[in-house]
Each structure stands twice: as structure tokens, then as C-alpha cells.
Amino acid sequence: AMHESKLAQTLDKLDLDSLRDRLAEAKSSQNEAQNTLNDCQREKRTIQTDAKAAEKRSKRAKTKWRSASTQSPESQKCHTCGQPILTEDTRRQYLSQMKKELDDAERLVQNMTESALFIDQACRTAMESVSQSASLVQSCEEALFAAEEDSRMVNDALSKKIRLCRERQTDLSSQLVSIVQRTNEESKTSLVDSKEEMELIRLRDALYAAKKKHNECVEEQKGLTQEMARIQTEKEDNHEQVMLNKNLVDVFGIKGIQAFILKGLVNDLQQCSQQYLDLLSDGNLQIRICIGDNDSIVKHAAMRSSTDGTWHVRPLSSLSGGQWRRCS
């Protein structure tokens, strides 16, 4: 944390934008000084050209002045007529005019000389300003280069620190994801446990209700069993009483005695007939005689199976001729 604070303080102290602004101002001043120097040099060349032209003009004026002042009026005569070209007044006016031109040319030369001196001074001042601006630009560039180098080093250090922090953040994010996953799994497990516990409570309640219902059903079954036993006992007693009453009706009814005598005769007849039939059929044929409805006599035959010895009841009409004769 202290190292990061120092890096931040160093980065704050560099103030690259201020240095860049200073460098831009220095270059702008250098450009202005160079433009001023170029203007001065152009003006100087113009003044030099004008000065040369003024000197030539001054020389011509001096030459004319010397020629006009040294020549006499008599020497300036027309070659044709021999008369003087200029009068004395005209000559004085001409000399006065030449004098004026000469003075104007000398003043112009003097002005050009003063202008040249002034522009030379301005050029030297502009050159000094350009030199100072160049020195300032160089110093600003050196300071900016040093500041950029320091900034680059600080940025490299911060980038390295940021990379380490991002790696640490990635590790922490991975750990956080794993923790969240474990928490979700634990939450799901807790939720499943809660659901299972609620289901267990519900099943326990259902089991308690089922046991309660079962006990009620068992009690009801016991009551019904006892009631059925009582009804069965009562039914058996009633059946015995009915059978007894039926027997009494059969015995002591209107045809009771006749039926009793007929039943005894039929039984005696079957026993006697069976004794003879056993002799005739070697014990393989029986005749069964009983009393049916309305005191009718019902006769059936029974034959012993040769395989397992069981008896099979058959009507008399299904017997063969020999079996029929034995029975009859």
C-alpha cells in the first residue's frame, strides 16, 4: 500500500499535461520569434535593396550636380545656332533642382542607413529571441522526455501491480465461485433435508392417522365379529329349531306317519336289493333308492371304477342290458 501511494504521488508530481503545455507555448514562442526574424530579414533585404537604389540615385544626383556646377553657361550652346541652351536664371533653377534632388537622395540614403541599423538591431533581437526560444524548447523537451520516462517507469510499475492485482482478483473470483457453488450445494442439500423432514413429518402424521383409523377399524371389526358370532349362533339355534320343527311336522303332520313308514320300507327294500345285487355284480354295482318330492321314489345306479375304485352315479337308462337285468 505504501509503494502504491508513492507511485501515485510520483505520478501526480510529474504533471505531463503542464509540461506539454509549456513545450507547446515555447514552440509557439519560437515560431513567433522565427516569423519575426524572417520578417526582419525580408525587411532588411528590402531596405538593402532600397538603400542600394538610393545610393545609385544619390550618385547620379551628385554626378549631375558636379556636371551642372562645373560647366559654364557658354559651354552649353546649341550646335546648330550657337545660342546658349540655358539662361542664367534657368541654370540657377536647374542647379537648385539638382541640389534638391541631391539633398533628397542623401536624406533617403541616410534614412535607409538608419532603417538598416534599426532592422539590424531588430534582427539581432529576433535572433536572440529565437535562440532563447530554442533553448527554452530544448529544456522543455528534455524535461518532458525525463517526465515521460519517469511516467513510463511509473506506468510500468503500476501496470505490473495492476496485473498482479488482476491475477489476485481472478484467484479470489475463482475461490468466490467455488464458495458460491458449495453454498448453493449446501443450500440445495438443506432444502432437500427440509423437504425430506417435512415429508417425514407428513408421513408420521399420516401413519398416526392410519394407526388411529386402523384401531378404530379393529374395534369395529371386533364388534362386527362379535355381532356375527352372535348372529351365527342365533342362526344355528334357529336352524336346529327349524329342523326340529320340520321333523316334527314330517312325523306328526297329516302324512307324517305314512311318510315315516314309507321311508322305512324304502330303506329296507334298498338293503335287501343291494344284498342280491352284490352277489350278481360282484360288488361293482349299486342301486340307490330314496324318497323325492311329493313322496315320489327316485332310483339311481352307481358303478365302481376299475381304476381307482370310486363310485359314479348314473341313471338307470344309461345301464347296459346285463346291468339293467341285474338291477331289475
CSV table of C-alpha atoms in Angstrom, one decimal:
chain,number,residue,atom,x,y,z
A,1,ALA,CA,0.0,0.0,0.0
A,2,MET,CA,2.9,2.4,0.8
A,3,HIS,CA,4.5,1.5,-2.5
A,4,GLU,CA,1.3,2.2,-4.4
A,5,SER,CA,0.9,5.5,-2.5
A,6,LYS,CA,4.4,6.6,-3.5
A,7,LEU,CA,3.8,5.7,-7.1
A,8,ALA,CA,0.6,7.7,-7.1
A,9,GLN,CA,2.4,10.7,-5.6
A,10,THR,CA,5.2,10.4,-8.1
A,11,LEU,CA,2.6,10.3,-11.0
A,12,ASP,CA,0.8,13.3,-9.6
A,13,LYS,CA,4.1,15.3,-9.3
A,14,LEU,CA,5.0,14.6,-13.0
A,15,ASP,CA,2.1,16.7,-14.4
A,16,LEU,CA,2.8,15.8,-18.0
A,17,ASP,CA,0.0,18.0,-19.3
A,18,SER,CA,1.6,21.1,-17.8
A,19,LEU,CA,5.0,20.2,-19.3
A,20,ARG,CA,3.3,19.6,-22.7
A,21,ASP,CA,1.6,22.9,-22.4
A,22,ARG,CA,4.9,24.7,-21.6
A,23,LEU,CA,6.5,22.9,-24.5
A,24,ALA,CA,3.7,24.0,-26.8
A,25,GLU,CA,4.0,27.6,-25.6
A,26,ALA,CA,7.8,27.5,-26.0
A,27,LYS,CA,7.4,26.2,-29.6
A,28,SER,CA,4.8,28.8,-30.3
A,29,SER,CA,7.1,31.5,-29.0
A,30,GLN,CA,9.9,30.0,-31.0
A,31,ASN,CA,7.7,30.1,-34.1
A,32,GLU,CA,6.7,33.6,-33.4
A,33,ALA,CA,10.3,34.7,-32.9
A,34,GLN,CA,11.3,32.8,-36.1
A,35,ASN,CA,8.5,34.5,-38.0
A,36,THR,CA,9.6,37.9,-36.6
A,37,LEU,CA,13.2,37.1,-37.6
A,38,ASN,CA,12.1,36.1,-41.1
A,39,ASP,CA,10.1,39.3,-41.4
A,40,CYS,CA,13.1,41.3,-40.2
A,41,GLN,CA,15.4,39.6,-42.7
A,42,ARG,CA,12.9,40.2,-45.5
A,43,GLU,CA,12.6,43.8,-44.4
A,44,LYS,CA,16.4,44.0,-44.2
A,45,ARG,CA,16.7,42.7,-47.7
A,46,THR,CA,14.1,45.2,-48.9
A,47,ILE,CA,15.9,48.0,-47.1
A,48,GLN,CA,19.2,46.9,-48.5
A,49,THR,CA,17.7,46.9,-52.0
A,50,ASP,CA,16.2,50.3,-51.4
A,51,ALA,CA,19.5,51.6,-49.9
A,52,LYS,CA,21.4,50.5,-53.0
A,53,ALA,CA,18.8,52.2,-55.2
A,54,ALA,CA,19.1,55.3,-53.0
A,55,GLU,CA,22.9,55.2,-53.3
A,56,LYS,CA,22.7,54.9,-57.0
A,57,ARG,CA,20.2,57.7,-57.2
A,58,SER,CA,22.5,59.8,-54.9
A,59,LYS,CA,25.5,59.0,-57.1
A,60,ARG,CA,23.6,60.0,-60.2
A,61,ALA,CA,22.4,63.2,-58.4
A,62,LYS,CA,26.0,64.0,-57.4
A,63,THR,CA,27.2,63.4,-60.9
A,64,LYS,CA,24.6,65.7,-62.3
A,65,TRP,CA,25.3,68.3,-59.6
A,66,ARG,CA,29.0,68.2,-60.3
A,67,SER,CA,28.4,68.4,-64.1
A,68,ALA,CA,25.9,71.2,-63.8
A,69,SER,CA,28.0,73.1,-61.3
A,70,THR,CA,31.3,72.8,-63.2
A,71,GLN,CA,30.0,73.6,-66.6
A,72,SER,CA,29.7,77.3,-67.6
A,73,PRO,CA,26.6,78.6,-69.5
A,74,GLU,CA,28.7,79.4,-72.5
A,75,SER,CA,29.8,75.8,-72.9
A,76,GLN,CA,26.2,74.7,-73.2
A,77,LYS,CA,25.3,76.1,-76.6
A,78,CYS,CA,23.3,74.7,-79.4
A,79,HIS,CA,25.4,73.2,-82.1
A,80,THR,CA,23.2,74.4,-84.8
A,81,CYS,CA,22.6,78.1,-84.0
A,82,GLY,CA,25.3,78.6,-81.5
A,83,GLN,CA,23.0,80.2,-78.9
A,84,PRO,CA,23.2,79.3,-75.2
A,85,ILE,CA,20.8,76.5,-74.2
A,86,LEU,CA,20.3,77.7,-70.7
A,87,THR,CA,20.0,81.2,-69.4
A,88,GLU,CA,21.4,82.2,-66.1
A,89,ASP,CA,18.0,82.0,-64.4
A,90,THR,CA,17.3,78.7,-66.0
A,91,ARG,CA,20.7,77.4,-64.9
A,92,ARG,CA,20.1,78.6,-61.3
A,93,GLN,CA,16.7,76.9,-61.3
A,94,TYR,CA,18.3,73.8,-62.7
A,95,LEU,CA,21.1,73.8,-60.1
A,96,SER,CA,18.5,74.4,-57.4
A,97,GLN,CA,16.5,71.5,-58.6
A,98,MET,CA,19.7,69.3,-58.8
A,99,LYS,CA,20.6,70.5,-55.3
A,100,LYS,CA,17.2,69.5,-54.1
A,101,GLU,CA,17.4,66.1,-55.7
A,102,LEU,CA,20.8,65.6,-54.2
A,103,ASP,CA,19.6,66.5,-50.8
A,104,ASP,CA,16.6,64.2,-51.2
A,105,ALA,CA,18.8,61.4,-52.3
A,106,GLU,CA,21.2,62.0,-49.4
A,107,ARG,CA,18.3,62.1,-46.9
A,108,LEU,CA,16.9,58.9,-48.4
A,109,VAL,CA,20.3,57.3,-48.1
A,110,GLN,CA,20.5,58.5,-44.5
A,111,ASN,CA,17.0,57.2,-43.8
A,112,MET,CA,17.9,53.9,-45.4
A,113,THR,CA,21.0,53.7,-43.3
A,114,GLU,CA,19.1,54.4,-40.2
A,115,SER,CA,16.5,51.9,-41.2
A,116,ALA,CA,19.2,49.4,-41.9
A,117,LEU,CA,20.7,50.0,-38.5
A,118,PHE,CA,17.3,49.7,-36.9
A,119,ILE,CA,16.4,46.5,-38.8
A,120,ASP,CA,19.8,45.1,-38.0
A,121,GLN,CA,19.1,45.7,-34.3
A,122,ALA,CA,15.7,44.1,-34.7
A,123,CYS,CA,17.2,41.1,-36.5
A,124,ARG,CA,19.7,40.7,-33.7
A,125,THR,CA,16.9,41.0,-31.1
A,126,ALA,CA,14.8,38.4,-33.1
A,127,MET,CA,17.8,36.1,-33.4
A,128,GLU,CA,18.4,36.3,-29.6
A,129,SER,CA,14.7,35.7,-29.1
A,130,VAL,CA,14.9,32.7,-31.4
A,131,SER,CA,18.0,31.4,-29.6
A,132,GLN,CA,16.3,31.8,-26.2
A,133,SER,CA,13.1,30.2,-27.5
A,134,ALA,CA,15.2,27.3,-28.9
A,135,SER,CA,16.9,26.9,-25.6
A,136,LEU,CA,13.6,27.0,-23.8
A,137,VAL,CA,12.1,24.5,-26.2
A,138,GLN,CA,15.2,22.2,-25.7
A,139,SER,CA,14.9,22.5,-21.9
A,140,CYS,CA,11.1,21.8,-22.1
A,141,GLU,CA,11.7,18.8,-24.4
A,142,GLU,CA,14.4,17.5,-22.0
A,143,ALA,CA,12.1,18.0,-19.0
A,144,LEU,CA,9.2,16.4,-20.9
A,145,PHE,CA,11.4,13.5,-22.0
A,146,ALA,CA,12.5,12.9,-18.5
A,147,ALA,CA,9.0,13.3,-17.2
A,148,GLU,CA,7.7,10.9,-19.8
A,149,GLU,CA,10.5,8.4,-18.9
A,150,ASP,CA,9.5,8.7,-15.3
A,151,SER,CA,5.9,8.4,-16.2
A,152,ARG,CA,6.7,5.3,-18.3
A,153,MET,CA,8.5,3.7,-15.4
A,154,VAL,CA,5.7,4.6,-13.0
A,155,ASN,CA,3.1,3.3,-15.5
A,156,ASP,CA,5.1,0.1,-15.9
A,157,ALA,CA,5.2,-0.4,-12.2
A,158,LEU,CA,1.5,0.4,-11.9
A,159,SER,CA,0.8,-2.0,-14.8
A,160,LYS,CA,2.7,-4.7,-13.1
A,161,LYS,CA,0.9,-4.0,-9.9
A,162,ILE,CA,-2.4,-3.9,-11.8
A,163,ARG,CA,-1.6,-7.2,-13.5
A,164,LEU,CA,-0.8,-8.8,-10.1
A,165,CYS,CA,-4.0,-7.4,-8.6
A,166,ARG,CA,-6.0,-8.7,-11.6
A,167,GLU,CA,-4.4,-12.2,-11.1
A,168,ARG,CA,-5.2,-11.9,-7.4
A,169,GLN,CA,-8.7,-10.8,-8.3
A,170,THR,CA,-9.0,-13.8,-10.7
A,171,ASP,CA,-7.9,-16.2,-7.9
A,172,LEU,CA,-10.3,-14.6,-5.5
A,173,SER,CA,-13.1,-14.7,-8.1
A,174,SER,CA,-12.4,-18.4,-8.6
A,175,GLN,CA,-12.4,-19.0,-4.9
A,176,LEU,CA,-15.7,-17.0,-4.6
A,177,VAL,CA,-17.3,-19.0,-7.4
A,178,SER,CA,-16.3,-22.3,-5.7
A,179,ILE,CA,-17.6,-20.9,-2.3
A,180,VAL,CA,-20.8,-19.9,-4.0
A,181,GLN,CA,-21.1,-23.3,-5.6
A,182,ARG,CA,-20.5,-25.1,-2.3
A,183,THR,CA,-23.0,-22.7,-0.7
A,184,ASN,CA,-25.6,-23.5,-3.4
A,185,GLU,CA,-25.0,-27.2,-2.9
A,186,GLU,CA,-25.3,-26.9,0.8
A,187,SER,CA,-28.5,-24.8,0.3
A,188,LYS,CA,-29.9,-27.4,-2.0
A,189,THR,CA,-28.9,-30.1,0.5
A,190,SER,CA,-30.5,-28.2,3.3
A,191,LEU,CA,-33.6,-27.7,1.1
A,192,VAL,CA,-33.7,-31.4,0.3
A,193,ASP,CA,-33.3,-32.2,4.0
A,194,SER,CA,-36.1,-29.7,4.9
A,195,LYS,CA,-38.3,-31.3,2.2
A,196,GLU,CA,-37.5,-34.7,3.4
A,197,GLU,CA,-38.1,-33.7,7.0
A,198,MET,CA,-41.4,-32.1,6.1
A,199,GLU,CA,-42.3,-35.3,4.1
A,200,LEU,CA,-41.2,-37.4,7.1
A,201,ILE,CA,-43.4,-35.3,9.4
A,202,ARG,CA,-46.3,-35.7,6.9
A,203,LEU,CA,-45.7,-39.4,6.8
A,204,ARG,CA,-45.6,-39.6,10.5
A,205,ASP,CA,-48.9,-37.7,10.7
A,206,ALA,CA,-50.4,-40.0,8.1
A,207,LEU,CA,-49.1,-43.0,9.9
A,208,TYR,CA,-50.6,-41.8,13.2
A,209,ALA,CA,-53.9,-41.1,11.4
A,210,ALA,CA,-53.7,-44.6,9.7
A,211,LYS,CA,-52.9,-46.3,13.0
A,212,LYS,CA,-55.8,-44.4,14.6
A,213,LYS,CA,-58.1,-45.4,11.8
A,214,HIS,CA,-56.8,-49.0,12.0
A,215,ASN,CA,-57.5,-49.1,15.7
A,216,GLU,CA,-61.0,-47.8,15.0
A,217,CYS,CA,-61.4,-50.4,12.3
A,218,VAL,CA,-60.1,-53.1,14.6
A,219,GLU,CA,-62.5,-52.1,17.3
A,220,GLU,CA,-65.3,-52.0,14.7
A,221,GLN,CA,-64.2,-55.4,13.3
A,222,LYS,CA,-64.2,-56.8,16.8
A,223,GLY,CA,-67.7,-55.5,17.3
A,224,LEU,CA,-68.8,-56.9,13.9
A,225,THR,CA,-67.2,-60.2,14.7
A,226,GLN,CA,-69.0,-60.5,18.0
A,227,GLU,CA,-72.2,-59.5,16.3
A,228,MET,CA,-71.6,-62.1,13.5
A,229,ALA,CA,-70.8,-64.7,16.1
A,230,ARG,CA,-74.0,-63.8,17.9
A,231,ILE,CA,-76.0,-63.9,14.7
A,232,GLN,CA,-74.4,-67.2,13.6
A,233,THR,CA,-75.2,-68.7,17.0
A,234,GLU,CA,-78.7,-67.4,16.7
A,235,LYS,CA,-78.9,-68.7,13.1
A,236,GLU,CA,-77.7,-72.2,14.2
A,237,ASP,CA,-80.2,-72.2,17.0
A,238,ASN,CA,-82.9,-71.2,14.7
A,239,HIS,CA,-81.8,-73.8,12.1
A,240,GLU,CA,-81.8,-76.5,14.7
A,241,GLN,CA,-85.2,-75.3,15.8
A,242,VAL,CA,-86.4,-75.3,12.1
A,243,MET,CA,-85.1,-78.8,11.5
A,244,LEU,CA,-86.7,-80.0,14.7
A,245,ASN,CA,-89.9,-78.3,13.7
A,246,LYS,CA,-89.6,-79.8,10.2
A,247,ASN,CA,-89.0,-83.3,11.7
A,248,LEU,CA,-91.9,-82.8,14.0
A,249,VAL,CA,-94.1,-81.7,11.0
A,250,ASP,CA,-92.9,-84.6,9.0
A,251,VAL,CA,-93.5,-87.0,11.8
A,252,PHE,CA,-96.6,-85.6,13.4
A,253,GLY,CA,-98.1,-83.9,10.3
A,254,ILE,CA,-101.0,-85.0,8.2
A,255,LYS,CA,-98.8,-87.5,6.2
A,256,GLY,CA,-96.1,-87.9,8.8
A,257,ILE,CA,-96.8,-91.5,9.8
A,258,GLN,CA,-97.3,-92.6,6.2
A,259,ALA,CA,-94.0,-90.9,5.2
A,260,PHE,CA,-92.3,-92.5,8.2
A,261,ILE,CA,-93.5,-96.0,7.2
A,262,LEU,CA,-92.6,-95.4,3.5
A,263,LYS,CA,-89.1,-94.2,4.4
A,264,GLY,CA,-88.5,-97.3,6.4
A,265,LEU,CA,-89.9,-99.6,3.7
A,266,VAL,CA,-87.7,-97.9,1.0
A,267,ASN,CA,-84.6,-98.3,3.2
A,268,ASP,CA,-85.4,-102.0,3.9
A,269,LEU,CA,-86.0,-102.5,0.2
A,270,GLN,CA,-82.6,-100.9,-0.8
A,271,GLN,CA,-80.8,-103.0,1.7
A,272,CYS,CA,-82.4,-106.3,0.6
A,273,SER,CA,-82.0,-105.4,-3.1
A,274,GLN,CA,-78.4,-104.5,-2.6
A,275,GLN,CA,-77.5,-107.8,-1.0
A,276,TYR,CA,-78.8,-109.7,-4.1
A,277,LEU,CA,-77.2,-107.1,-6.4
A,278,ASP,CA,-73.8,-107.5,-4.7
A,279,LEU,CA,-73.9,-111.2,-5.4
A,280,LEU,CA,-75.0,-110.7,-9.1
A,281,SER,CA,-72.4,-107.9,-9.8
A,282,ASP,CA,-69.5,-109.0,-7.6
A,283,GLY,CA,-69.9,-105.7,-5.6
A,284,ASN,CA,-69.4,-103.4,-8.6
A,285,LEU,CA,-73.0,-102.2,-9.0
A,286,GLN,CA,-75.3,-100.4,-6.5
A,287,ILE,CA,-78.9,-99.3,-6.7
A,288,ARG,CA,-79.8,-96.3,-4.6
A,289,ILE,CA,-83.5,-95.7,-3.7
A,290,CYS,CA,-84.7,-92.5,-2.0
A,291,ILE,CA,-87.9,-90.5,-1.5
A,292,GLY,CA,-88.1,-87.4,-3.6
A,293,ASP,CA,-90.6,-84.5,-3.7
A,294,ASN,CA,-94.3,-85.3,-3.3
A,295,ASP,CA,-93.3,-88.7,-1.8
A,296,SER,CA,-92.0,-90.0,-5.1
A,297,ILE,CA,-89.5,-92.8,-5.2
A,298,VAL,CA,-86.2,-91.9,-7.0
A,299,LYS,CA,-83.9,-94.7,-8.2
A,300,HIS,CA,-80.2,-94.3,-9.4
A,301,ALA,CA,-77.4,-96.7,-10.2
A,302,ALA,CA,-73.8,-96.4,-9.1
A,303,MET,CA,-70.9,-98.2,-10.7
A,304,ARG,CA,-67.4,-98.8,-9.2
A,305,SER,CA,-64.5,-97.6,-11.3
A,306,SER,CA,-62.0,-100.3,-12.2
A,307,THR,CA,-59.0,-97.8,-11.9
A,308,ASP,CA,-59.4,-96.1,-8.6
A,309,GLY,CA,-62.4,-97.8,-7.0
A,310,THR,CA,-64.6,-94.7,-6.8
A,311,TRP,CA,-68.4,-94.8,-7.3
A,312,HIS,CA,-70.0,-93.0,-10.2
A,313,VAL,CA,-73.7,-92.3,-10.0
A,314,ARG,CA,-75.6,-92.9,-13.3
A,315,PRO,CA,-79.3,-93.0,-14.3
A,316,LEU,CA,-80.8,-96.4,-14.8
A,317,SER,CA,-81.5,-95.6,-18.5
A,318,SER,CA,-77.7,-95.4,-19.2
A,319,LEU,CA,-77.0,-99.0,-18.0
A,320,SER,CA,-76.3,-101.8,-20.4
A,321,GLY,CA,-78.7,-104.7,-20.9
A,322,GLY,CA,-77.0,-107.1,-18.4
A,323,GLN,CA,-76.6,-104.4,-15.8
A,324,TRP,CA,-80.3,-103.5,-16.2
A,325,ARG,CA,-81.4,-107.1,-15.8
A,326,ARG,CA,-79.3,-107.4,-12.6
A,327,CYS,CA,-80.8,-104.2,-11.1
A,328,SER,CA,-84.4,-105.2,-12.2
